Amino acid sequence: MRLTRRSFIKKFLLSGLGLIGMSGGGYYYARNIEPHMLQRQEYTLIHEKIPKSFDGFKVVQFSDTHIGFNYNLEQFKQLIQTINQEEPDLIVFTGDLVDEPHTYRFDQSIPQLLQKLKAPLGKYWIYGNHDHGGYGTETVKAVMEDGGFELLQNSVAMIDNGQDSFSLAGLDDVMLGSPDITATVKQIKGDPFTVLLVHEPDVADQMKNHGIHVQLSGHSHGGQIQLPILGALVTPPYAETYIEGKHTISEQLTLYVNRGIGTTRLPYRFMCRPEYSVFYLNTKT
């Protein structure tokens, strides 16, 4: 049964209270230490459709910053420095920039920081549910555009290195947007290697028959609180099946779920460090 927003918040609060009750030390660690323990997650994407000229091509994904909810601009600045040190060829952001865009006091700080991110073959993003929430849709779009990011909203960009190309597609947010995978894939010419950005990971089961090879998602936060044996205590709607890491959806499609950077609802992470993902492309020979 799909969680409603109210039941999700209720269960998250209960899990948080359980964490607080573990011990004073456990609470301090989950509140003040682990949320700052950024992890680098590395993957290699091997596929016969990846052109040889893209061997070693580097993509960095970050997701779910939730700026304004226990994640500030100084932390965001440090994240940007870390990503730039990777010297990526391409950067993708998979949604939820600000936790509450309808109350956040936007100025030029976020666009100026986003502008500092460097990737010679482009910077792309998709909407998350928080980006659409609270009438923030156009505001967040303007901020990302000012930061040099191109929106993929049921649309496709061809990533071209001057010799070959692959397609990068993006869907509108599943929960609060109007995603249309059929209309999106119709924009792809030929049969190239295709990466799809979708905020919510659980829709991967619906993507496997659309010629997609890799889906990159966020949204889950990895549950934020995980316990031995039990795993993630609570995850949001559309992130209840695929919570983190790599998942083989079909012979053709592989899903990668990023645990995100910030937190929401409760400011804790326990056994669920924040992360950014690094993908290396390689041709299958």
PDB file of C-alpha atoms in Angstrom:
ATOM      1  CA  MET A   1       0.000   0.000   0.000  1.00  0.00           C
ATOM      2  CA  ARG A   2       1.362   3.397  -0.948  1.00  0.00           C
ATOM      3  CA  LEU A   3       2.241   5.685   1.926  1.00  0.00           C
ATOM      4  CA  THR A   4       0.287   8.901   2.164  1.00  0.00           C
ATOM      5  CA  ARG A   5       2.172  12.080   2.986  1.00  0.00           C
ATOM      6  CA  ARG A   6       0.680  12.088   6.493  1.00  0.00           C
ATOM      7  CA  SER A   7       1.547   8.457   7.249  1.00  0.00           C
ATOM      8  CA  PHE A   8       5.059   8.976   5.882  1.00  0.00           C
ATOM      9  CA  ILE A   9       5.664  11.907   8.231  1.00  0.00           C
ATOM     10  CA  LYS A  10       4.160  10.000  11.143  1.00  0.00           C
ATOM     11  CA  LYS A  11       6.366   6.962  10.589  1.00  0.00           C
ATOM     12  CA  PHE A  12       9.412   9.143  10.101  1.00  0.00           C
ATOM     13  CA  LEU A  13       8.735  10.905  13.399  1.00  0.00           C
ATOM     14  CA  LEU A  14       8.338   7.579  15.169  1.00  0.00           C
ATOM     15  CA  SER A  15      11.602   6.281  13.739  1.00  0.00           C
ATOM     16  CA  GLY A  16      13.314   9.485  14.802  1.00  0.00           C
ATOM     17  CA  LEU A  17      12.013   9.155  18.329  1.00  0.00           C
ATOM     18  CA  GLY A  18      13.321   5.597  18.383  1.00  0.00           C
ATOM     19  CA  LEU A  19      16.746   6.821  17.332  1.00  0.00           C
ATOM     20  CA  ILE A  20      16.745   9.522  19.984  1.00  0.00           C
ATOM     21  CA  GLY A  21      15.866   6.910  22.565  1.00  0.00           C
ATOM     22  CA  MET A  22      18.836   4.727  21.668  1.00  0.00           C
ATOM     23  CA  SER A  23      21.309   6.817  23.592  1.00  0.00           C
ATOM     24  CA  GLY A  24      22.554  10.342  23.983  1.00  0.00           C
ATOM     25  CA  GLY A  25      25.662   9.425  22.025  1.00  0.00           C
ATOM     26  CA  GLY A  26      23.641   7.888  19.206  1.00  0.00           C
ATOM     27  CA  TYR A  27      21.492  10.977  18.954  1.00  0.00           C
ATOM     28  CA  TYR A  28      24.510  13.300  18.848  1.00  0.00           C
ATOM     29  CA  TYR A  29      26.180  11.190  16.156  1.00  0.00           C
ATOM     30  CA  ALA A  30      23.055  11.019  13.970  1.00  0.00           C
ATOM     31  CA  ARG A  31      22.294  14.712  14.402  1.00  0.00           C
ATOM     32  CA  ASN A  32      25.732  16.329  14.263  1.00  0.00           C
ATOM     33  CA  ILE A  33      28.303  13.960  12.772  1.00  0.00           C
ATOM     34  CA  GLU A  34      27.039  11.591  10.096  1.00  0.00           C
ATOM     35  CA  PRO A  35      25.078  14.228   8.120  1.00  0.00           C
ATOM     36  CA  HIS A  36      28.483  15.849   7.435  1.00  0.00           C
ATOM     37  CA  MET A  37      30.274  12.618   6.453  1.00  0.00           C
ATOM     38  CA  LEU A  38      30.038  13.010   2.684  1.00  0.00           C
ATOM     39  CA  GLN A  39      30.830   9.820   0.782  1.00  0.00           C
ATOM     40  CA  ARG A  40      32.103   9.430  -2.768  1.00  0.00           C
ATOM     41  CA  GLN A  41      30.304   6.582  -4.563  1.00  0.00           C
ATOM     42  CA  GLU A  42      31.980   5.333  -7.745  1.00  0.00           C
ATOM     43  CA  TYR A  43      30.491   3.221 -10.531  1.00  0.00           C
ATOM     44  CA  THR A  44      31.572   2.116 -13.992  1.00  0.00           C
ATOM     45  CA  LEU A  45      28.924   2.027 -16.707  1.00  0.00           C
ATOM     46  CA  ILE A  46      29.888  -0.614 -19.243  1.00  0.00           C
ATOM     47  CA  HIS A  47      27.763  -0.965 -22.353  1.00  0.00           C
ATOM     48  CA  GLU A  48      28.315  -1.893 -25.972  1.00  0.00           C
ATOM     49  CA  LYS A  49      26.409   1.193 -27.136  1.00  0.00           C
ATOM     50  CA  ILE A  50      28.819   3.589 -25.446  1.00  0.00           C
ATOM     51  CA  PRO A  51      31.075   4.971 -28.212  1.00  0.00           C
ATOM     52  CA  LYS A  52      34.775   4.257 -27.769  1.00  0.00           C
ATOM     53  CA  SER A  53      35.480   7.975 -27.815  1.00  0.00           C
ATOM     54  CA  PHE A  54      33.555   8.190 -24.513  1.00  0.00           C
ATOM     55  CA  ASP A  55      35.743   5.636 -22.710  1.00  0.00           C
ATOM     56  CA  GLY A  56      36.667   7.171 -19.370  1.00  0.00           C
ATOM     57  CA  PHE A  57      34.048   9.909 -19.683  1.00  0.00           C
ATOM     58  CA  LYS A  58      33.181  11.122 -16.178  1.00  0.00           C
ATOM     59  CA  VAL A  59      29.711  12.031 -14.924  1.00  0.00           C
ATOM     60  CA  VAL A  60      29.045  13.393 -11.434  1.00  0.00           C
ATOM     61  CA  GLN A  61      25.552  13.172  -9.939  1.00  0.00           C
ATOM     62  CA  PHE A  62      24.398  15.010  -6.844  1.00  0.00           C
ATOM     63  CA  SER A  63      20.887  15.078  -5.467  1.00  0.00           C
ATOM     64  CA  ASP A  64      18.542  16.216  -2.705  1.00  0.00           C
ATOM     65  CA  THR A  65      20.507  19.063  -1.174  1.00  0.00           C
ATOM     66  CA  HIS A  66      17.415  20.384   0.633  1.00  0.00           C
ATOM     67  CA  ILE A  67      19.089  23.709   1.322  1.00  0.00           C
ATOM     68  CA  GLY A  68      17.466  25.492   4.235  1.00  0.00           C
ATOM     69  CA  PHE A  69      16.679  22.418   6.316  1.00  0.00           C
ATOM     70  CA  ASN A  70      19.835  21.847   8.354  1.00  0.00           C
ATOM     71  CA  TYR A  71      21.948  22.270   5.210  1.00  0.00           C
ATOM     72  CA  ASN A  72      23.391  25.728   4.670  1.00  0.00           C
ATOM     73  CA  LEU A  73      25.167  27.611   1.923  1.00  0.00           C
ATOM     74  CA  GLU A  74      28.597  27.103   3.454  1.00  0.00           C
ATOM     75  CA  GLN A  75      28.087  23.337   3.266  1.00  0.00           C
ATOM     76  CA  PHE A  76      26.833  23.740  -0.302  1.00  0.00           C
ATOM     77  CA  LYS A  77      29.971  25.706  -1.155  1.00  0.00           C
ATOM     78  CA  GLN A  78      32.120  22.860   0.173  1.00  0.00           C
ATOM     79  CA  LEU A  79      30.134  20.357  -1.905  1.00  0.00           C
ATOM     80  CA  ILE A  80      30.742  22.399  -5.049  1.00  0.00           C
ATOM     81  CA  GLN A  81      34.454  22.500  -4.333  1.00  0.00           C
ATOM     82  CA  THR A  82      34.462  18.725  -3.879  1.00  0.00           C
ATOM     83  CA  ILE A  83      32.625  18.154  -7.168  1.00  0.00           C
ATOM     84  CA  ASN A  84      34.971  20.489  -9.056  1.00  0.00           C
ATOM     85  CA  GLN A  85      37.955  18.567  -7.721  1.00  0.00           C
ATOM     86  CA  GLU A  86      36.575  15.549  -9.600  1.00  0.00           C
ATOM     87  CA  GLU A  87      36.991  17.479 -12.890  1.00  0.00           C
ATOM     88  CA  PRO A  88      33.812  15.922 -14.345  1.00  0.00           C
ATOM     89  CA  ASP A  89      32.938  16.014 -18.019  1.00  0.00           C
ATOM     90  CA  LEU A  90      29.234  16.230 -17.197  1.00  0.00           C
ATOM     91  CA  ILE A  91      27.263  17.149 -14.065  1.00  0.00           C
ATOM     92  CA  VAL A  92      23.670  16.121 -13.319  1.00  0.00           C
ATOM     93  CA  PHE A  93      21.445  17.176 -10.434  1.00  0.00           C
ATOM     94  CA  THR A  94      18.461  14.926  -9.755  1.00  0.00           C
ATOM     95  CA  GLY A  95      16.181  17.244  -7.831  1.00  0.00           C
ATOM     96  CA  ASP A  96      15.166  18.829  -4.519  1.00  0.00           C
ATOM     97  CA  LEU A  97      17.413  21.867  -4.384  1.00  0.00           C
ATOM     98  CA  VAL A  98      15.701  23.712  -1.512  1.00  0.00           C
ATOM     99  CA  ASP A  99      13.587  22.068   1.157  1.00  0.00           C
ATOM    100  CA  GLU A 100      10.763  24.642   1.169  1.00  0.00           C
ATOM    101  CA  PRO A 101      11.026  26.937  -1.855  1.00  0.00           C
ATOM    102  CA  HIS A 102       7.866  28.841  -0.884  1.00  0.00           C
ATOM    103  CA  THR A 103       9.482  30.091   2.355  1.00  0.00           C
ATOM    104  CA  TYR A 104      13.170  30.156   1.406  1.00  0.00           C
ATOM    105  CA  ARG A 105      14.595  33.669   0.970  1.00  0.00           C
ATOM    106  CA  PHE A 106      16.250  33.384  -2.426  1.00  0.00           C
ATOM    107  CA  ASP A 107      18.969  35.785  -3.514  1.00  0.00           C
ATOM    108  CA  GLN A 108      21.946  35.415  -5.840  1.00  0.00           C
ATOM    109  CA  SER A 109      23.886  33.177  -3.440  1.00  0.00           C
ATOM    110  CA  ILE A 110      22.729  29.833  -4.825  1.00  0.00           C
ATOM    111  CA  PRO A 111      23.058  30.793  -8.539  1.00  0.00           C
ATOM    112  CA  GLN A 112      26.542  32.190  -7.905  1.00  0.00           C
ATOM    113  CA  LEU A 113      27.599  28.943  -6.261  1.00  0.00           C
ATOM    114  CA  LEU A 114      26.039  26.832  -9.010  1.00  0.00           C
ATOM    115  CA  GLN A 115      27.901  28.897 -11.602  1.00  0.00           C
ATOM    116  CA  LYS A 116      31.170  27.750 -10.032  1.00  0.00           C
ATOM    117  CA  LEU A 117      30.479  24.142 -11.009  1.00  0.00           C
ATOM    118  CA  LYS A 118      32.499  23.337 -14.129  1.00  0.00           C
ATOM    119  CA  ALA A 119      31.794  20.599 -16.674  1.00  0.00           C
ATOM    120  CA  PRO A 120      32.826  21.046 -20.319  1.00  0.00           C
ATOM    121  CA  LEU A 121      29.935  18.991 -21.752  1.00  0.00           C
ATOM    122  CA  GLY A 122      27.237  20.568 -19.680  1.00  0.00           C
ATOM    123  CA  LYS A 123      25.255  20.761 -16.451  1.00  0.00           C
ATOM    124  CA  TYR A 124      21.717  19.347 -16.406  1.00  0.00           C
ATOM    125  CA  TRP A 125      18.956  18.973 -13.829  1.00  0.00           C
ATOM    126  CA  ILE A 126      15.451  17.656 -13.276  1.00  0.00           C
ATOM    127  CA  TYR A 127      12.640  18.616 -10.928  1.00  0.00           C
ATOM    128  CA  GLY A 128      12.146  16.832  -7.621  1.00  0.00           C
ATOM    129  CA  ASN A 129       8.932  16.916  -5.627  1.00  0.00           C
ATOM    130  CA  HIS A 130      10.219  19.679  -3.342  1.00  0.00           C
ATOM    131  CA  ASP A 131      11.136  21.815  -6.351  1.00  0.00           C
ATOM    132  CA  HIS A 132       7.505  21.748  -7.466  1.00  0.00           C
ATOM    133  CA  GLY A 133       6.113  21.989  -3.945  1.00  0.00           C
ATOM    134  CA  GLY A 134       4.814  25.234  -2.479  1.00  0.00           C
ATOM    135  CA  TYR A 135       4.552  26.979  -5.832  1.00  0.00           C
ATOM    136  CA  GLY A 136       8.326  26.970  -6.162  1.00  0.00           C
ATOM    137  CA  THR A 137       8.417  25.543  -9.689  1.00  0.00           C
ATOM    138  CA  GLU A 138       9.302  28.699 -11.609  1.00  0.00           C
ATOM    139  CA  THR A 139      11.467  30.121  -8.842  1.00  0.00           C
ATOM    140  CA  VAL A 140      13.682  27.045  -8.661  1.00  0.00           C
ATOM    141  CA  LYS A 141      13.831  26.894 -12.448  1.00  0.00           C
ATOM    142  CA  ALA A 142      15.112  30.472 -12.593  1.00  0.00           C
ATOM    143  CA  VAL A 143      17.707  29.779  -9.911  1.00  0.00           C
ATOM    144  CA  MET A 144      19.028  26.711 -11.717  1.00  0.00           C
ATOM    145  CA  GLU A 145      19.096  28.515 -15.070  1.00  0.00           C
ATOM    146  CA  ASP A 146      21.023  31.411 -13.499  1.00  0.00           C
ATOM    147  CA  GLY A 147      23.441  28.798 -12.183  1.00  0.00           C
ATOM    148  CA  GLY A 148      24.108  27.493 -15.689  1.00  0.00           C
ATOM    149  CA  PHE A 149      22.023  24.319 -15.501  1.00  0.00           C
ATOM    150  CA  GLU A 150      19.740  23.158 -18.324  1.00  0.00           C
ATOM    151  CA  LEU A 151      16.393  21.688 -17.313  1.00  0.00           C
ATOM    152  CA  LEU A 152      15.331  18.321 -18.709  1.00  0.00           C
ATOM    153  CA  GLN A 153      11.569  18.185 -18.249  1.00  0.00           C
ATOM    154  CA  ASN A 154      10.254  15.380 -20.444  1.00  0.00           C
ATOM    155  CA  SER A 155      13.051  16.290 -22.823  1.00  0.00           C
ATOM    156  CA  VAL A 156      16.351  15.009 -24.206  1.00  0.00           C
ATOM    157  CA  ALA A 157      19.829  16.447 -24.667  1.00  0.00           C
ATOM    158  CA  MET A 158      22.459  14.876 -26.900  1.00  0.00           C
ATOM    159  CA  ILE A 159      25.854  14.802 -25.213  1.00  0.00           C
ATOM    160  CA  ASP A 160      28.320  15.329 -28.041  1.00  0.00           C
ATOM    161  CA  ASN A 161      32.104  15.158 -27.693  1.00  0.00           C
ATOM    162  CA  GLY A 162      32.764  16.211 -31.283  1.00  0.00           C
ATOM    163  CA  GLN A 163      33.070  12.633 -32.541  1.00  0.00           C
ATOM    164  CA  ASP A 164      30.144  10.728 -31.079  1.00  0.00           C
ATOM    165  CA  SER A 165      27.172  11.270 -28.799  1.00  0.00           C
ATOM    166  CA  PHE A 166      24.803   9.636 -26.338  1.00  0.00           C
ATOM    167  CA  SER A 167      21.398  10.767 -25.125  1.00  0.00           C
ATOM    168  CA  LEU A 168      20.583  12.214 -21.727  1.00  0.00           C
ATOM    169  CA  ALA A 169      16.867  12.301 -21.000  1.00  0.00           C
ATOM    170  CA  GLY A 170      14.976  13.726 -18.049  1.00  0.00           C
ATOM    171  CA  LEU A 171      11.424  13.267 -16.755  1.00  0.00           C
ATOM    172  CA  ASP A 172       9.289  15.736 -14.865  1.00  0.00           C
ATOM    173  CA  ASP A 173       8.772  14.868 -11.206  1.00  0.00           C
ATOM    174  CA  VAL A 174       6.541  11.832 -10.693  1.00  0.00           C
ATOM    175  CA  MET A 175       4.749  13.005  -7.548  1.00  0.00           C
ATOM    176  CA  LEU A 176       3.934  16.628  -8.366  1.00  0.00           C
ATOM    177  CA  GLY A 177       4.806  17.050 -12.022  1.00  0.00           C
ATOM    178  CA  SER A 178       3.557  15.622 -15.310  1.00  0.00           C
ATOM    179  CA  PRO A 179       6.049  12.958 -16.405  1.00  0.00           C
ATOM    180  CA  ASP A 180       5.666  11.511 -19.896  1.00  0.00           C
ATOM    181  CA  ILE A 181       8.187   8.825 -20.769  1.00  0.00           C
ATOM    182  CA  THR A 182       6.550   8.020 -24.121  1.00  0.00           C
ATOM    183  CA  ALA A 183       6.791  11.590 -25.374  1.00  0.00           C
ATOM    184  CA  THR A 184      10.323  11.850 -24.009  1.00  0.00           C
ATOM    185  CA  VAL A 185      11.817   8.812 -25.724  1.00  0.00           C
ATOM    186  CA  LYS A 186      10.187   9.790 -29.024  1.00  0.00           C
ATOM    187  CA  GLN A 187      12.660  12.682 -29.081  1.00  0.00           C
ATOM    188  CA  ILE A 188      15.618  10.273 -29.182  1.00  0.00           C
ATOM    189  CA  LYS A 189      16.890   9.728 -32.701  1.00  0.00           C
ATOM    190  CA  GLY A 190      18.274   6.325 -33.620  1.00  0.00           C
ATOM    191  CA  ASP A 191      19.269   3.848 -30.921  1.00  0.00           C
ATOM    192  CA  PRO A 192      22.006   5.514 -28.835  1.00  0.00           C
ATOM    193  CA  PHE A 193      23.189   4.737 -25.334  1.00  0.00           C
ATOM    194  CA  THR A 194      20.604   6.494 -23.167  1.00  0.00           C
ATOM    195  CA  VAL A 195      20.727   7.751 -19.594  1.00  0.00           C
ATOM    196  CA  LEU A 196      17.466   8.808 -17.945  1.00  0.00           C
ATOM    197  CA  LEU A 197      17.192  11.173 -14.972  1.00  0.00           C
ATOM    198  CA  VAL A 198      14.125  10.559 -12.787  1.00  0.00           C
ATOM    199  CA  HIS A 199      13.829  11.887  -9.239  1.00  0.00           C
ATOM    200  CA  GLU A 200      11.818   8.942  -7.891  1.00  0.00           C
ATOM    201  CA  PRO A 201      13.570   5.555  -8.269  1.00  0.00           C
ATOM    202  CA  ASP A 202      10.635   3.135  -8.038  1.00  0.00           C
ATOM    203  CA  VAL A 203       9.333   4.046 -11.496  1.00  0.00           C
ATOM    204  CA  ALA A 204      12.308   2.169 -12.952  1.00  0.00           C
ATOM    205  CA  ASP A 205      10.067  -0.869 -13.368  1.00  0.00           C
ATOM    206  CA  GLN A 206       8.004   1.188 -15.808  1.00  0.00           C
ATOM    207  CA  MET A 207      11.069   2.382 -17.736  1.00  0.00           C
ATOM    208  CA  LYS A 208      12.494  -1.000 -18.731  1.00  0.00           C
ATOM    209  CA  ASN A 209      10.575  -1.237 -22.006  1.00  0.00           C
ATOM    210  CA  HIS A 210      11.437   2.225 -23.301  1.00  0.00           C
ATOM    211  CA  GLY A 211      14.961   1.754 -24.599  1.00  0.00           C
ATOM    212  CA  ILE A 212      16.611   3.214 -21.495  1.00  0.00           C
ATOM    213  CA  HIS A 213      19.967   1.774 -20.452  1.00  0.00           C
ATOM    214  CA  VAL A 214      20.686   3.627 -17.204  1.00  0.00           C
ATOM    215  CA  GLN A 215      18.364   5.442 -14.793  1.00  0.00           C
ATOM    216  CA  LEU A 216      19.781   7.859 -12.221  1.00  0.00           C
ATOM    217  CA  SER A 217      17.544   8.785  -9.300  1.00  0.00           C
ATOM    218  CA  GLY A 218      17.582  10.283  -5.812  1.00  0.00           C
ATOM    219  CA  HIS A 219      14.579  11.055  -3.563  1.00  0.00           C
ATOM    220  CA  SER A 220      15.028   8.184  -1.087  1.00  0.00           C
ATOM    221  CA  HIS A 221      17.803   9.726   1.060  1.00  0.00           C
ATOM    222  CA  GLY A 222      18.624   6.062   1.650  1.00  0.00           C
ATOM    223  CA  GLY A 223      15.975   6.250   4.349  1.00  0.00           C
ATOM    224  CA  GLN A 224      18.263   8.600   6.364  1.00  0.00           C
ATOM    225  CA  ILE A 225      18.023   6.174   9.297  1.00  0.00           C
ATOM    226  CA  GLN A 226      19.107   2.580   8.824  1.00  0.00           C
ATOM    227  CA  LEU A 227      19.501  -0.112  11.432  1.00  0.00           C
ATOM    228  CA  PRO A 228      21.267  -3.490  11.246  1.00  0.00           C
ATOM    229  CA  ILE A 229      19.004  -6.226   9.870  1.00  0.00           C
ATOM    230  CA  LEU A 230      16.044  -3.849   9.602  1.00  0.00           C
ATOM    231  CA  GLY A 231      17.674  -1.607   7.009  1.00  0.00           C
ATOM    232  CA  ALA A 232      15.970   1.685   6.159  1.00  0.00           C
ATOM    233  CA  LEU A 233      13.170   2.350   8.631  1.00  0.00           C
ATOM    234  CA  VAL A 234      11.131   4.718   6.482  1.00  0.00           C
ATOM    235  CA  THR A 235      11.373   5.857   2.877  1.00  0.00           C
ATOM    236  CA  PRO A 236       9.102   8.241   0.954  1.00  0.00           C
ATOM    237  CA  PRO A 237       6.524   7.206  -1.644  1.00  0.00           C
ATOM    238  CA  TYR A 238       8.105   5.988  -4.894  1.00  0.00           C
ATOM    239  CA  ALA A 239      11.304   5.068  -3.041  1.00  0.00           C
ATOM    240  CA  GLU A 240      10.096   2.052  -1.118  1.00  0.00           C
ATOM    241  CA  THR A 241      11.453  -0.687  -3.396  1.00  0.00           C
ATOM    242  CA  TYR A 242      14.749   0.804  -4.568  1.00  0.00           C
ATOM    243  CA  ILE A 243      16.394   2.710  -1.740  1.00  0.00           C
ATOM    244  CA  GLU A 244      20.075   3.050  -2.559  1.00  0.00           C
ATOM    245  CA  GLY A 245      22.826   1.796  -4.820  1.00  0.00           C
ATOM    246  CA  LYS A 246      22.794  -0.289  -7.993  1.00  0.00           C
ATOM    247  CA  HIS A 247      19.821  -2.379  -9.134  1.00  0.00           C
ATOM    248  CA  THR A 248      19.492  -4.527 -12.242  1.00  0.00           C
ATOM    249  CA  ILE A 249      15.941  -3.862 -13.435  1.00  0.00           C
ATOM    250  CA  SER A 250      16.116  -5.861 -16.668  1.00  0.00           C
ATOM    251  CA  GLU A 251      18.661  -7.187 -19.113  1.00  0.00           C
ATOM    252  CA  GLN A 252      18.760  -3.715 -20.634  1.00  0.00           C
ATOM    253  CA  LEU A 253      18.135  -1.300 -17.727  1.00  0.00           C
ATOM    254  CA  THR A 254      20.227  -0.607 -14.629  1.00  0.00           C
ATOM    255  CA  LEU A 255      19.111   1.773 -11.873  1.00  0.00           C
ATOM    256  CA  TYR A 256      21.396   3.770  -9.582  1.00  0.00           C
ATOM    257  CA  VAL A 257      19.865   5.436  -6.521  1.00  0.00           C
ATOM    258  CA  ASN A 258      21.752   8.271  -4.845  1.00  0.00           C
ATOM    259  CA  ARG A 259      21.265   8.743  -1.076  1.00  0.00           C
ATOM    260  CA  GLY A 260      21.390  12.505  -1.485  1.00  0.00           C
ATOM    261  CA  ILE A 261      23.189  15.282   0.335  1.00  0.00           C
ATOM    262  CA  GLY A 262      20.783  16.902   2.785  1.00  0.00           C
ATOM    263  CA  THR A 263      17.962  15.735   5.031  1.00  0.00           C
ATOM    264  CA  THR A 264      14.250  16.471   5.297  1.00  0.00           C
ATOM    265  CA  ARG A 265      11.526  16.065   7.949  1.00  0.00           C
ATOM    266  CA  LEU A 266      14.128  15.094  10.558  1.00  0.00           C
ATOM    267  CA  PRO A 267      17.774  16.277  10.592  1.00  0.00           C
ATOM    268  CA  TYR A 268      19.297  12.837  11.158  1.00  0.00           C
ATOM    269  CA  ARG A 269      21.397  10.315   9.297  1.00  0.00           C
ATOM    270  CA  PHE A 270      22.337   7.020  10.868  1.00  0.00           C
ATOM    271  CA  MET A 271      24.256   4.314   8.978  1.00  0.00           C
ATOM    272  CA  CYS A 272      23.245   6.243   5.855  1.00  0.00           C
ATOM    273  CA  ARG A 273      25.894   8.769   4.918  1.00  0.00           C
ATOM    274  CA  PRO A 274      25.225  11.549   2.412  1.00  0.00           C
ATOM    275  CA  GLU A 275      26.819  10.898  -0.963  1.00  0.00           C
ATOM    276  CA  TYR A 276      27.570  12.081  -4.439  1.00  0.00           C
ATOM    277  CA  SER A 277      28.060   9.634  -7.298  1.00  0.00           C
ATOM    278  CA  VAL A 278      30.810   9.390  -9.889  1.00  0.00           C
ATOM    279  CA  PHE A 279      30.170   7.399 -13.074  1.00  0.00           C
ATOM    280  CA  TYR A 280      32.835   6.373 -15.584  1.00  0.00           C
ATOM    281  CA  LEU A 281      31.655   5.354 -19.050  1.00  0.00           C
ATOM    282  CA  ASN A 282      33.313   2.410 -20.766  1.00  0.00           C
ATOM    283  CA  THR A 283      32.608   0.529 -23.973  1.00  0.00           C
ATOM    284  CA  LYS A 284      31.877  -3.174 -23.649  1.00  0.00           C
ATOM    285  CA  THR A 285      34.339  -4.995 -25.933  1.00  0.00           C
TER     286      THR A 285
END
